[in-house]
PDB file of C-alpha atoms in Angstrom:
ATOM      1  CA  MET A1212       0.000   0.000   0.000  1.00 46.00           C
ATOM      2  CA  THR A1213       1.381   3.363  -0.989  1.00 53.00           C
ATOM      3  CA  ASN A1214       1.785   5.789   1.904  1.00 72.00           C
ATOM      4  CA  TYR A1215       1.629   9.570   1.900  1.00 79.00           C
ATOM      5  CA  LEU A1216       5.407   9.939   1.737  1.00 81.00           C
ATOM      6  CA  ASP A1217       5.392   7.900  -1.474  1.00 82.00           C
ATOM      7  CA  TYR A1218       2.841  10.303  -2.917  1.00 86.00           C
ATOM      8  CA  VAL A1219       5.057  13.231  -1.949  1.00 90.00           C
ATOM      9  CA  ASP A1220       7.966  11.518  -3.716  1.00 89.00           C
ATOM     10  CA  GLU A1221       5.771  10.991  -6.776  1.00 92.00           C
ATOM     11  CA  LEU A1222       4.703  14.628  -6.772  1.00 93.00           C
ATOM     12  CA  ILE A1223       8.325  15.779  -6.629  1.00 92.00           C
ATOM     13  CA  THR A1224       9.268  13.362  -9.407  1.00 90.00           C
ATOM     14  CA  LEU A1225       6.400  14.539 -11.612  1.00 93.00           C
ATOM     15  CA  PHE A1226       7.285  18.148 -10.929  1.00 91.00           C
ATOM     16  CA  VAL A1227      10.875  17.485 -12.012  1.00 87.00           C
ATOM     17  CA  VAL A1228      10.136  15.475 -15.167  1.00 87.00           C
ATOM     18  CA  LEU A1229       7.315  17.760 -16.326  1.00 91.00           C
ATOM     19  CA  ASP A1230       9.616  20.713 -15.555  1.00 85.00           C
ATOM     20  CA  PRO A1231       7.104  23.577 -15.173  1.00 89.00           C
ATOM     21  CA  VAL A1232       9.787  26.269 -15.116  1.00 81.00           C
ATOM     22  CA  GLY A1233      11.582  24.726 -18.091  1.00 79.00           C
ATOM     23  CA  SER A1234       8.362  24.885 -20.118  1.00 86.00           C
ATOM     24  CA  VAL A1235       8.401  28.683 -19.951  1.00 85.00           C
ATOM     25  CA  PRO A1236      11.353  29.310 -22.346  1.00 81.00           C
ATOM     26  CA  ILE A1237       9.966  27.101 -25.114  1.00 80.00           C
ATOM     27  CA  PHE A1238       6.593  28.826 -24.763  1.00 88.00           C
ATOM     28  CA  LEU A1239       8.206  32.248 -25.008  1.00 81.00           C
ATOM     29  CA  ASN A1240      10.358  31.198 -27.968  1.00 75.00           C
ATOM     30  CA  ALA A1241       7.289  30.041 -29.908  1.00 76.00           C
ATOM     31  CA  GLU A1242       6.803  33.686 -31.018  1.00 71.00           C
ATOM     32  CA  LEU A1243       3.079  33.685 -30.383  1.00 84.00           C
ATOM     33  CA  ASP A1244       1.203  36.959 -30.463  1.00 85.00           C
ATOM     34  CA  GLU A1245       0.294  38.279 -27.054  1.00 83.00           C
ATOM     35  CA  ARG A1246      -3.420  37.713 -27.682  1.00 89.00           C
ATOM     36  CA  ASP A1247      -2.824  34.090 -28.770  1.00 93.00           C
ATOM     37  CA  ARG A1248      -0.773  33.043 -25.755  1.00 93.00           C
ATOM     38  CA  PRO A1249      -3.622  32.234 -23.314  1.00 94.00           C
ATOM     39  CA  ARG A1250      -5.410  30.001 -25.840  1.00 95.00           C
ATOM     40  CA  ALA A1251      -2.142  28.312 -26.831  1.00 96.00           C
ATOM     41  CA  ALA A1252      -1.344  27.642 -23.169  1.00 96.00           C
ATOM     42  CA  PHE A1253      -4.700  25.922 -22.594  1.00 97.00           C
ATOM     43  CA  ILE A1254      -4.353  23.821 -25.756  1.00 97.00           C
ATOM     44  CA  ALA A1255      -0.788  22.773 -24.907  1.00 97.00           C
ATOM     45  CA  VAL A1256      -1.705  21.652 -21.398  1.00 98.00           C
ATOM     46  CA  PHE A1257      -4.836  19.832 -22.609  1.00 98.00           C
ATOM     47  CA  VAL A1258      -2.898  17.898 -25.272  1.00 97.00           C
ATOM     48  CA  SER A1259      -0.195  17.058 -22.721  1.00 97.00           C
ATOM     49  CA  LEU A1260      -2.869  15.778 -20.336  1.00 98.00           C
ATOM     50  CA  LEU A1261      -4.360  13.455 -22.967  1.00 97.00           C
ATOM     51  CA  VAL A1262      -0.989  12.004 -23.924  1.00 96.00           C
ATOM     52  CA  LEU A1263       0.157  11.529 -20.329  1.00 97.00           C
ATOM     53  CA  MET A1264      -3.107   9.848 -19.295  1.00 97.00           C
ATOM     54  CA  LEU A1265      -2.884   7.442 -22.248  1.00 95.00           C
ATOM     55  CA  PHE A1266       0.615   6.444 -21.191  1.00 93.00           C
ATOM     56  CA  LEU A1267      -0.261   6.311 -17.507  1.00 94.00           C
ATOM     57  CA  TYR A1268      -3.222   3.935 -17.881  1.00 94.00           C
ATOM     58  CA  PHE A1269      -2.525   1.943 -21.045  1.00 93.00           C
ATOM     59  CA  ALA A1270       1.200   1.871 -21.875  1.00 89.00           C
ATOM     60  CA  GLN A1271       1.933  -1.090 -19.598  1.00 85.00           C
ATOM     61  CA  TYR A1272      -0.725  -3.211 -21.328  1.00 89.00           C
ATOM     62  CA  ALA A1273       0.974  -2.477 -24.644  1.00 90.00           C
ATOM     63  CA  LEU A1274       4.319  -3.463 -23.147  1.00 84.00           C
ATOM     64  CA  GLU A1275       2.920  -6.747 -21.880  1.00 85.00           C
ATOM     65  CA  ALA A1276       1.429  -7.472 -25.302  1.00 91.00           C
ATOM     66  CA  MET A1277       4.952  -7.089 -26.704  1.00 91.00           C
ATOM     67  CA  HIS A1278       6.370  -9.268 -23.877  1.00 87.00           C
ATOM     68  CA  ILE A1279       8.441  -6.439 -22.415  1.00 83.00           C
ATOM     69  CA  SER A1280       8.706  -6.678 -18.633  1.00 80.00           C
ATOM     70  CA  ILE A1281       8.375  -3.682 -16.350  1.00 75.00           C
ATOM     71  CA  PRO A1282      11.895  -4.186 -14.901  1.00 81.00           C
ATOM     72  CA  ALA A1283      13.318  -4.148 -18.446  1.00 83.00           C
ATOM     73  CA  PHE A1284      11.284  -1.075 -19.318  1.00 77.00           C
ATOM     74  CA  ARG A1285      12.287   0.550 -16.036  1.00 78.00           C
ATOM     75  CA  ILE A1286      15.993   0.045 -16.724  1.00 86.00           C
ATOM     76  CA  ALA A1287      15.736   1.186 -20.351  1.00 83.00           C
ATOM     77  CA  GLY A1288      13.445   4.075 -19.435  1.00 78.00           C
ATOM     78  CA  ALA A1289      15.696   5.133 -16.587  1.00 82.00           C
ATOM     79  CA  ALA A1290      18.675   5.169 -18.955  1.00 86.00           C
ATOM     80  CA  VAL A1291      16.757   7.505 -21.277  1.00 80.00           C
ATOM     81  CA  LEU A1292      15.695   9.610 -18.282  1.00 78.00           C
ATOM     82  CA  PHE A1293      19.322   9.867 -17.234  1.00 86.00           C
ATOM     83  CA  LEU A1294      20.317  11.178 -20.676  1.00 83.00           C
ATOM     84  CA  PHE A1295      17.336  13.532 -20.528  1.00 74.00           C
ATOM     85  CA  ALA A1296      18.573  14.788 -17.152  1.00 79.00           C
ATOM     86  CA  LEU A1297      22.050  15.372 -18.540  1.00 86.00           C
ATOM     87  CA  ARG A1298      20.551  17.538 -21.284  1.00 78.00           C
ATOM     88  CA  MET A1299      18.745  19.550 -18.617  1.00 75.00           C
ATOM     89  CA  ILE A1300      21.960  19.970 -16.628  1.00 82.00           C
ATOM     90  CA  PHE A1301      24.295  20.817 -19.499  1.00 83.00           C
ATOM     91  CA  GLY A1302      21.842  22.709 -21.702  1.00 69.00           C
ATOM     92  CA  GLY A1303      19.835  22.133 -24.846  1.00 53.00           C
ATOM     93  CA  HIS A1304      16.761  20.731 -23.081  1.00 50.00           C
ATOM     94  CA  HIS A1305      14.421  23.252 -24.669  1.00 50.00           C
ATOM     95  CA  ALA A1306      15.827  24.059 -28.051  1.00 46.00           C
ATOM     96  CA  ARG A1307      14.114  26.545 -30.244  1.00 48.00           C
ATOM     97  CA  SER A1308      12.581  25.037 -33.371  1.00 45.00           C
ATOM     98  CA  GLY A1309      13.329  27.972 -35.617  1.00 47.00           C
ATOM     99  CA  SER A1310      11.609  30.844 -37.339  1.00 47.00           C
ATOM    100  CA  ALA A1311       9.178  28.471 -39.113  1.00 46.00           C
ATOM    101  CA  GLU A1312       7.122  28.477 -35.913  1.00 42.00           C
ATOM    102  CA  ALA A1313       5.998  32.045 -36.615  1.00 44.00           C
ATOM    103  CA  ARG A1314       4.274  30.921 -39.824  1.00 69.00           C
ATOM    104  CA  ARG A1315       2.200  28.255 -38.090  1.00 82.00           C
ATOM    105  CA  THR A1316      -1.129  28.661 -36.326  1.00 90.00           C
ATOM    106  CA  PRO A1317      -1.249  29.093 -32.539  1.00 91.00           C
ATOM    107  CA  THR A1318      -2.858  25.627 -32.231  1.00 93.00           C
ATOM    108  CA  GLU A1319      -0.046  23.989 -34.209  1.00 92.00           C
ATOM    109  CA  VAL A1320       2.583  25.743 -32.103  1.00 91.00           C
ATOM    110  CA  ALA A1321       0.752  24.744 -28.909  1.00 93.00           C
ATOM    111  CA  ILE A1322       0.840  21.070 -29.918  1.00 93.00           C
ATOM    112  CA  PHE A1323       4.419  21.149 -31.187  1.00 87.00           C
ATOM    113  CA  PRO A1324       6.750  22.116 -29.650  1.00 83.00           C
ATOM    114  CA  VAL A1325       5.004  23.367 -26.482  1.00 89.00           C
ATOM    115  CA  ALA A1326       2.957  20.247 -25.602  1.00 93.00           C
ATOM    116  CA  MET A1327       5.310  17.743 -27.197  1.00 88.00           C
ATOM    117  CA  PRO A1328       8.184  17.590 -26.558  1.00 80.00           C
ATOM    118  CA  GLY A1329       8.064  20.621 -24.256  1.00 86.00           C
ATOM    119  CA  ILE A1330       5.653  19.424 -21.547  1.00 92.00           C
ATOM    120  CA  ALA A1331       4.861  15.777 -22.349  1.00 91.00           C
ATOM    121  CA  SER A1332       8.513  15.037 -23.012  1.00 84.00           C
ATOM    122  CA  PRO A1333       9.932  11.527 -23.473  1.00 75.00           C
ATOM    123  CA  GLY A1334      11.185  11.727 -19.901  1.00 78.00           C
ATOM    124  CA  ALA A1335       7.731  12.585 -18.572  1.00 87.00           C
ATOM    125  CA  LEU A1336       6.042   9.808 -20.565  1.00 87.00           C
ATOM    126  CA  LEU A1337       8.515   7.254 -19.275  1.00 83.00           C
ATOM    127  CA  ALA A1338       8.166   8.510 -15.723  1.00 88.00           C
ATOM    128  CA  VAL A1339       4.377   8.129 -15.552  1.00 92.00           C
ATOM    129  CA  VAL A1340       4.681   4.516 -16.715  1.00 90.00           C
ATOM    130  CA  LEU A1341       7.372   3.767 -14.132  1.00 86.00           C
ATOM    131  CA  LEU A1342       5.292   5.347 -11.377  1.00 90.00           C
ATOM    132  CA  THR A1343       2.150   3.292 -12.169  1.00 89.00           C
ATOM    133  CA  ASP A1344       3.360  -0.302 -12.443  1.00 83.00           C
ATOM    134  CA  ASN A1345       0.165  -2.413 -12.664  1.00 83.00           C
ATOM    135  CA  ASN A1346       1.875  -5.216 -10.771  1.00 79.00           C
ATOM    136  CA  ARG A1347       2.617  -2.988  -7.800  1.00 84.00           C
ATOM    137  CA  PHE A1348      -0.195  -0.439  -7.696  1.00 87.00           C
ATOM    138  CA  SER A1349      -3.979  -0.673  -7.732  1.00 89.00           C
ATOM    139  CA  LEU A1350      -6.196   1.321 -10.079  1.00 92.00           C
ATOM    140  CA  GLY A1351      -6.991   3.662  -7.193  1.00 91.00           C
ATOM    141  CA  GLU A1352      -3.308   4.311  -6.519  1.00 90.00           C
ATOM    142  CA  GLU A1353      -2.693   4.877 -10.224  1.00 93.00           C
ATOM    143  CA  SER A1354      -5.575   7.361 -10.220  1.00 94.00           C
ATOM    144  CA  VAL A1355      -3.900   9.243  -7.360  1.00 94.00           C
ATOM    145  CA  THR A1356      -0.787   9.504  -9.555  1.00 94.00           C
ATOM    146  CA  ALA A1357      -3.044  10.754 -12.351  1.00 96.00           C
ATOM    147  CA  GLY A1358      -4.421  13.382  -9.979  1.00 96.00           C
ATOM    148  CA  LEU A1359      -0.896  14.466  -9.028  1.00 96.00           C
ATOM    149  CA  THR A1360      -0.043  14.712 -12.716  1.00 97.00           C
ATOM    150  CA  ILE A1361      -3.065  16.945 -13.293  1.00 97.00           C
ATOM    151  CA  ALA A1362      -2.012  19.118 -10.339  1.00 97.00           C
ATOM    152  CA  VAL A1363       1.449  19.652 -11.853  1.00 97.00           C
ATOM    153  CA  LEU A1364      -0.112  20.395 -15.241  1.00 98.00           C
ATOM    154  CA  LEU A1365      -2.248  23.087 -13.590  1.00 97.00           C
ATOM    155  CA  VAL A1366       0.941  24.624 -12.218  1.00 97.00           C
ATOM    156  CA  ILE A1367       2.387  24.538 -15.726  1.00 97.00           C
ATOM    157  CA  LEU A1368      -0.738  26.220 -17.093  1.00 97.00           C
ATOM    158  CA  ALA A1369      -0.436  28.992 -14.518  1.00 96.00           C
ATOM    159  CA  LEU A1370       3.239  29.506 -15.345  1.00 94.00           C
ATOM    160  CA  LEU A1371       2.562  29.615 -19.093  1.00 95.00           C
ATOM    161  CA  LEU A1372      -0.134  32.229 -18.552  1.00 95.00           C
ATOM    162  CA  LEU A1373       2.411  34.229 -16.518  1.00 94.00           C
ATOM    163  CA  ALA A1374       5.366  33.428 -18.805  1.00 88.00           C
ATOM    164  CA  ALA A1375       6.204  36.988 -19.798  1.00 83.00           C
ATOM    165  CA  ARG A1376       6.198  38.178 -16.178  1.00 88.00           C
ATOM    166  CA  ILE A1377       8.324  35.196 -15.083  1.00 81.00           C
ATOM    167  CA  GLN A1378      10.882  35.955 -17.763  1.00 76.00           C
ATOM    168  CA  ARG A1379      11.191  39.537 -16.596  1.00 82.00           C
ATOM    169  CA  PHE A1380      11.501  38.440 -12.957  1.00 85.00           C
ATOM    170  CA  LEU A1381      13.956  35.517 -13.253  1.00 80.00           C
ATOM    171  CA  GLY A1382      15.725  36.331 -16.475  1.00 82.00           C
ATOM    172  CA  VAL A1383      17.095  33.694 -18.820  1.00 76.00           C
ATOM    173  CA  ALA A1384      19.964  32.854 -16.448  1.00 82.00           C
ATOM    174  CA  GLY A1385      17.593  32.272 -13.529  1.00 82.00           C
ATOM    175  CA  ILE A1386      15.433  29.870 -15.511  1.00 76.00           C
ATOM    176  CA  MET A1387      18.542  27.982 -16.673  1.00 79.00           C
ATOM    177  CA  VAL A1388      19.795  27.557 -13.105  1.00 82.00           C
ATOM    178  CA  ILE A1389      16.459  26.172 -11.884  1.00 78.00           C
ATOM    179  CA  THR A1390      16.259  23.773 -14.836  1.00 76.00           C
ATOM    180  CA  GLN A1391      19.774  22.489 -14.116  1.00 82.00           C
ATOM    181  CA  ILE A1392      18.923  21.857 -10.467  1.00 84.00           C
ATOM    182  CA  MET A1393      15.849  19.879 -11.545  1.00 78.00           C
ATOM    183  CA  GLY A1394      18.046  17.940 -13.967  1.00 81.00           C
ATOM    184  CA  LEU A1395      20.330  16.895 -11.129  1.00 87.00           C
ATOM    185  CA  VAL A1396      17.374  15.622  -9.101  1.00 81.00           C
ATOM    186  CA  LEU A1397      16.069  13.742 -12.134  1.00 79.00           C
ATOM    187  CA  ALA A1398      19.487  12.148 -12.713  1.00 86.00           C
ATOM    188  CA  ALA A1399      19.437  10.804  -9.153  1.00 87.00           C
ATOM    189  CA  PHE A1400      15.890   9.499  -9.662  1.00 80.00           C
ATOM    190  CA  SER A1401      16.850   7.722 -12.883  1.00 83.00           C
ATOM    191  CA  VAL A1402      19.837   6.016 -11.238  1.00 89.00           C
ATOM    192  CA  GLN A1403      17.569   4.822  -8.428  1.00 86.00           C
ATOM    193  CA  GLN A1404      15.131   3.441 -11.013  1.00 81.00           C
ATOM    194  CA  MET A1405      17.946   1.529 -12.707  1.00 87.00           C
ATOM    195  CA  LEU A1406      19.008   0.050  -9.378  1.00 90.00           C
ATOM    196  CA  ASP A1407      15.419  -0.903  -8.499  1.00 85.00           C
ATOM    197  CA  GLY A1408      14.938  -2.521 -11.902  1.00 84.00           C
ATOM    198  CA  ALA A1409      18.166  -4.480 -11.601  1.00 88.00           C
ATOM    199  CA  LEU A1410      17.297  -5.638  -8.075  1.00 89.00           C
ATOM    200  CA  GLU A1411      13.878  -6.777  -9.285  1.00 83.00           C
ATOM    201  CA  VAL A1412      15.445  -8.762 -12.132  1.00 82.00           C
ATOM    202  CA  PHE A1413      17.991 -10.407  -9.812  1.00 83.00           C
ATOM    203  CA  GLY A1414      15.258 -11.057  -7.241  1.00 80.00           C
ATOM    204  CA  ARG A1415      13.155 -12.896  -9.810  1.00 71.00           C
ATOM    205  CA  ALA A1416      16.197 -14.832 -10.996  1.00 70.00           C
ATOM    206  CA  SER A1417      17.106 -15.934  -7.478  1.00 73.00           C
ATOM    207  CA  GLY A1418      13.517 -17.030  -6.870  1.00 66.00           C
ATOM    208  CA  HIS A1419      13.659 -19.606  -9.649  1.00 60.00           C
TER     209      HIS A1419
END
């Protein structure tokens, strides 16, 4: 049974992998008109929610259909998360897509690159699967994780709506520092996931 401290850990993990502060630069770099930004923010968060919920509830069933075990996915996913964390630490996590964005509609920009890969990044998609192992957690516990994910997405929505003010307050350097700190936390989380996956594999092997 998951206890409240586990839920706090999950909330911190989701906050790190969804990277609310790191979503602000990509949103600002999308070169949206001031009047289009609120609508684009809502669309980006809504699309991210749909994608994350699909992965949270159904990705493991797809893995099982392909005969991929959760420990194997955890180790592989954690390795990708680790590389993702390194990009956050050393830069390049939120790269600008180029001037072509200005010629696209606000909805298109909201979906790519703001929603994906900005918010619902590969790291975030992998994390929600790792946090909702069907063999370890009940549907109710998975739904709590879904609720925590929605809570973080609401924080992201608020930050996107306040993006211009945040940029003026923190500056580019301030946002970079916060993103790098989150990357360090995520790197530690990914290493722990690799260790847990390896221990689970060795535990199953020793049980036979």
